[in-house]
mmCIF file of C-alpha atoms in Angstrom:
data_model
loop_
_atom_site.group_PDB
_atom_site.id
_atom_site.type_symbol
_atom_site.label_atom_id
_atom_site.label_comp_id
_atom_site.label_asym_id
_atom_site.label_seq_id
_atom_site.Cartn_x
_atom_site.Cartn_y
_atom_site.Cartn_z
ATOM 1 C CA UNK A 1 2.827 54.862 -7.630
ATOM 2 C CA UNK A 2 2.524 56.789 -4.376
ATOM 3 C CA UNK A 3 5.403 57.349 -2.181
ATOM 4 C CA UNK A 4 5.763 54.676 1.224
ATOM 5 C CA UNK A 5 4.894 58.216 3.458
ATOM 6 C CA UNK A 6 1.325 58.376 1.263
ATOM 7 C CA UNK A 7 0.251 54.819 1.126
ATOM 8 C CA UNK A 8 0.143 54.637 4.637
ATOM 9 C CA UNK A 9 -2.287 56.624 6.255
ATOM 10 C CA UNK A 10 -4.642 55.299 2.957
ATOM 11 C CA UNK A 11 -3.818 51.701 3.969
ATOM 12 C CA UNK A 12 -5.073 52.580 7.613
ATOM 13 C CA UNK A 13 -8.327 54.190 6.118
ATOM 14 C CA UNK A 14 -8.846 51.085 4.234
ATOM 15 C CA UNK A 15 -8.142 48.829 6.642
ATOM 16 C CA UNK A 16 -10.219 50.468 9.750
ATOM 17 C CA UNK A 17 -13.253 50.173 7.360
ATOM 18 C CA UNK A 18 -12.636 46.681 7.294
ATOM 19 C CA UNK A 19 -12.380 46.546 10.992
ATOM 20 C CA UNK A 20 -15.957 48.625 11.093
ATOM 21 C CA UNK A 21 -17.361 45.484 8.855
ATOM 22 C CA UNK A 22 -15.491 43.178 11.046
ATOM 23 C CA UNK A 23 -16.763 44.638 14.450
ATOM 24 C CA UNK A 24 -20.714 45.458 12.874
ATOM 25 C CA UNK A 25 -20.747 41.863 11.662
ATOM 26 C CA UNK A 26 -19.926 40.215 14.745
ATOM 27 C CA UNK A 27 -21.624 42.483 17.149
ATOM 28 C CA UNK A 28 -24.964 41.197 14.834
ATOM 29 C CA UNK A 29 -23.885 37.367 15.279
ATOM 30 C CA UNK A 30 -23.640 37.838 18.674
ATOM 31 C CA UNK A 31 -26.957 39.764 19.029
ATOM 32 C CA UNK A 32 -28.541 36.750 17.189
ATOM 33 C CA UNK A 33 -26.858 34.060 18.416
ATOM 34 C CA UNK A 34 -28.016 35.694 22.158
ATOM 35 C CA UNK A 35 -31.421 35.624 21.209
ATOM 36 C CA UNK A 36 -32.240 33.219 18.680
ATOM 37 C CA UNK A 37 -32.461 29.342 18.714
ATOM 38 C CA UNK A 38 -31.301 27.807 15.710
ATOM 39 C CA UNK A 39 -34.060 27.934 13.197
ATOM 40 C CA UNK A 40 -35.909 30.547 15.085
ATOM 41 C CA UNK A 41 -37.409 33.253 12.599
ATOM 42 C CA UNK A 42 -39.344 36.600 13.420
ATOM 43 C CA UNK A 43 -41.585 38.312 10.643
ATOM 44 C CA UNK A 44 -40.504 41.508 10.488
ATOM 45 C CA UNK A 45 -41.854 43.418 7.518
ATOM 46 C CA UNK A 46 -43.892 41.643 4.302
ATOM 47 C CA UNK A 47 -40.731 40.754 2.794
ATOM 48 C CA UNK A 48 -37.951 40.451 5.755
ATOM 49 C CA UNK A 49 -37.607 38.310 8.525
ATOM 50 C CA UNK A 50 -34.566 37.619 11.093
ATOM 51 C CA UNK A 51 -33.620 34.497 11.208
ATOM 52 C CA UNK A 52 -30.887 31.820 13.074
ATOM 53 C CA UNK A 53 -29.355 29.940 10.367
ATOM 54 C CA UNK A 54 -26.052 28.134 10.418
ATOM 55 C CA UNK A 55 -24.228 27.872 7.294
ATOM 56 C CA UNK A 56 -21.515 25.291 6.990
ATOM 57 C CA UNK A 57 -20.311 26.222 3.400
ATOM 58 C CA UNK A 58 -20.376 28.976 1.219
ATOM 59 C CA UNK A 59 -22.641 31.500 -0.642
ATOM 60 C CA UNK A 60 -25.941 29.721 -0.991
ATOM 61 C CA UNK A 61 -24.783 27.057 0.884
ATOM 62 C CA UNK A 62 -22.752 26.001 -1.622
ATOM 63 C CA UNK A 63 -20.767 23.080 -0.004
ATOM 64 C CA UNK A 64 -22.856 22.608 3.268
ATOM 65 C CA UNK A 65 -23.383 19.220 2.173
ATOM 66 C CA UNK A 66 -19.306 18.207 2.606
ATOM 67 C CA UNK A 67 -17.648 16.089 5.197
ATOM 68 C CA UNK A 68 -16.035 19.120 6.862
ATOM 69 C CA UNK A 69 -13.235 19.690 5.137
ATOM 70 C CA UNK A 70 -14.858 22.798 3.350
ATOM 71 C CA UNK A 71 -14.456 24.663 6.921
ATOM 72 C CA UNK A 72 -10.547 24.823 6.644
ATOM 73 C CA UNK A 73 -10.906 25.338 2.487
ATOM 74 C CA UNK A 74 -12.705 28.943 3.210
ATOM 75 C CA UNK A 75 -10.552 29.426 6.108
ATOM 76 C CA UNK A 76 -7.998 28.602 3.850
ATOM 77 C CA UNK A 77 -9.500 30.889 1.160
ATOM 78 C CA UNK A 78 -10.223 33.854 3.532
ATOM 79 C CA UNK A 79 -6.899 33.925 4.448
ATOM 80 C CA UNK A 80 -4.903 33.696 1.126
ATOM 81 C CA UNK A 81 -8.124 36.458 0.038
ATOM 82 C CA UNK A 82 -6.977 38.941 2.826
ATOM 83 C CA UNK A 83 -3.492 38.421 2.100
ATOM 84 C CA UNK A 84 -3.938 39.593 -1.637
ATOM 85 C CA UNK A 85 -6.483 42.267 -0.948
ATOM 86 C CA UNK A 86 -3.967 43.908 1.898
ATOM 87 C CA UNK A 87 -0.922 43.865 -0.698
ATOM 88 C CA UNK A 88 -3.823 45.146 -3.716
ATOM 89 C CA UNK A 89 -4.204 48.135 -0.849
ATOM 90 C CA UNK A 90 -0.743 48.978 -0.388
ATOM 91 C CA UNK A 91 -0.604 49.341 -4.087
ATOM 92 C CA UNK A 92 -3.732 50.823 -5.194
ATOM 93 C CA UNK A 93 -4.900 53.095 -1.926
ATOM 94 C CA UNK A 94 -5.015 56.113 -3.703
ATOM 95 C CA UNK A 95 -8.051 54.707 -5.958
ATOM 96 C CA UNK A 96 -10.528 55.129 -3.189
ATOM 97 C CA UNK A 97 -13.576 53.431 -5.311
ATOM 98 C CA UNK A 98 -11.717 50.550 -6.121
ATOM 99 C CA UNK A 99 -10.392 50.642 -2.385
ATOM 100 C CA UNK A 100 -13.022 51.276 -0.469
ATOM 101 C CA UNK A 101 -14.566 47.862 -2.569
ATOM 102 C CA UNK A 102 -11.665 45.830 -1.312
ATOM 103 C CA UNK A 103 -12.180 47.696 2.223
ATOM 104 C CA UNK A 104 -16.166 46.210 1.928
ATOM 105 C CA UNK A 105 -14.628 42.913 1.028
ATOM 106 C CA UNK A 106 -11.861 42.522 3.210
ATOM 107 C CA UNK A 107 -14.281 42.843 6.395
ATOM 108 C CA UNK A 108 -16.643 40.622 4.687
ATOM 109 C CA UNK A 109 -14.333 37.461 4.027
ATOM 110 C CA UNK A 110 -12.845 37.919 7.814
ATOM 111 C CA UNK A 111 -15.833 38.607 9.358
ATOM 112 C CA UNK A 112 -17.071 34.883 7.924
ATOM 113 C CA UNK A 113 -13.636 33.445 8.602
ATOM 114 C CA UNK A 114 -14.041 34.409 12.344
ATOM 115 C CA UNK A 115 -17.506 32.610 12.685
ATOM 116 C CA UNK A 116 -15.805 29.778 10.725
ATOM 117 C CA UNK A 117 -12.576 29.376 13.087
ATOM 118 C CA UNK A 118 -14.935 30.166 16.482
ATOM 119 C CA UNK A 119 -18.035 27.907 15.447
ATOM 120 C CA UNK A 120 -17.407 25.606 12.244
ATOM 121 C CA UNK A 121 -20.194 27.572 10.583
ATOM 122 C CA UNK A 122 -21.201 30.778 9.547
ATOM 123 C CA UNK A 123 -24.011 32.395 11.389
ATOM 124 C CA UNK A 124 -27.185 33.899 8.916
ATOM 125 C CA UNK A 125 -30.130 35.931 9.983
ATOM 126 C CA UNK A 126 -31.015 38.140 7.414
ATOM 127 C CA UNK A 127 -33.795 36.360 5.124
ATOM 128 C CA UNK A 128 -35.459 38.814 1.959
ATOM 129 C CA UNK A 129 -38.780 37.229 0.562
ATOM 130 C CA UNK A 130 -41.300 38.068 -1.758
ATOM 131 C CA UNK A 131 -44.353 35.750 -2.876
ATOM 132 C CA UNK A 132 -43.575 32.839 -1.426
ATOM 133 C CA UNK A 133 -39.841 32.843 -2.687
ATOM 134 C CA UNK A 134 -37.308 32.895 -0.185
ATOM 135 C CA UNK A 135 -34.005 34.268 -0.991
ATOM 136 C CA UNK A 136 -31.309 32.393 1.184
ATOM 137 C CA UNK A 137 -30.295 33.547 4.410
ATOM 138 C CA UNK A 138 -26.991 36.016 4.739
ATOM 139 C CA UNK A 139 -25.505 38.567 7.127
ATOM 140 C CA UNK A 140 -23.083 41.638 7.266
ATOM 141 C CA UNK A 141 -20.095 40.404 5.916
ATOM 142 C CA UNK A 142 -21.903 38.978 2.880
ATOM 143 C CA UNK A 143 -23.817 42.394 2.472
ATOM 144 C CA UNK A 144 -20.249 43.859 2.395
ATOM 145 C CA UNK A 145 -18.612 41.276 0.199
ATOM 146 C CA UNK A 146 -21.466 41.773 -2.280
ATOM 147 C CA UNK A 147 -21.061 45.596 -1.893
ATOM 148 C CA UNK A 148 -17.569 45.453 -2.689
ATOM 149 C CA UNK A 149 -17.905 43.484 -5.725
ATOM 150 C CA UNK A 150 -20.634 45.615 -7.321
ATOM 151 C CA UNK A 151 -18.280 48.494 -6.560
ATOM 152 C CA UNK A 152 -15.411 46.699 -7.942
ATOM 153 C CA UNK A 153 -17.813 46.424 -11.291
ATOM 154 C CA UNK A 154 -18.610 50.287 -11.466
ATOM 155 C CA UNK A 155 -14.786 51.076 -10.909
ATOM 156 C CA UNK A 156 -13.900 48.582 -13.789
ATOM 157 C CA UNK A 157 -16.368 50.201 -16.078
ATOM 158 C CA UNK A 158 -15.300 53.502 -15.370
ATOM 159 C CA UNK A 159 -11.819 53.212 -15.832
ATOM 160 C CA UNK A 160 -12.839 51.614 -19.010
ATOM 161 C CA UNK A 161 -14.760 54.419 -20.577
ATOM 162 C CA UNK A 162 -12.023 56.235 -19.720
ATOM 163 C CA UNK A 163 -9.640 54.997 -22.181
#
């Protein structure tokens, strides 16, 4: 385990790339919310449009449908999520894959937990389709999150092959 004098200038690193997520994820809401109506959508390519959606639960809407008390659950969540990942930073900062995926992640979960505490929702605008099929709607902070956890996969695999 590193010594207190090494961990911290890692633990900054990690953390100011969470505050880069953080800061490119709400300058984008903002941008959107600014120009967009809810439910407005501009074609942008064959497969990618931008898009003003409001998502009151979680990945794929997954609890949009609840009374509200989902809202303070992934508050609740975010928090308790940043809590661990900080302390898994101080401890593991000298790993810099597995790091730099809890960086991605960190930013991710606060940068929804902000739009959660300021608006009750969680502001979409990036929509992927192909064919007809839509893919739901998602932003920065879940580009991140999902980031982070594929490089959380790679990092597990390779420290399994190495054993």
């Amino acid at each position: 385990m590193p010594s207190k004098n090494n961990s911290s200038p890692r633990l900054l690193l990690w953390l100011a790339i969470a505050l880069v997520v953080i800061l490119l994820d709400q300058f984008t809401k903002v941008l959107i919310l600014g120009a967009f109506q809810l439910g407005d959508s501009r074609h942008v390519t064959d497969f990618f449009n931008v898009v003003r959606v409001h998502n009151t639960g979680a990945a794929f809407s997954f609890l949009a449908g609840a009374a509200g008390w989902q809202r303070w659950f992934f508050v609740g969540l975010g928090l308790a999520a940043t809590v661990f990942i900080v302390f898994m930073l101080k401890r593991h900062g000298q790993q810099s894959l597995f790091a730099l995926a809890l960086s991605l992640i960190l930013g991710g979960a606060l940068g929804n937990v902000i739009d959660r505490l300021l608006h009750g929702y969680v502001v979409d605008f990036i929509q992927v389709h192909w064919g007809g099929w839509f893919f739901p709607a998602f932003n920065i902070a879940d580009s991140a999150i999902t980031v982070g956890a594929v490089l959380l996969i790679w990092d597990e695999l390779r420290r399994v092959r190495k054993t």
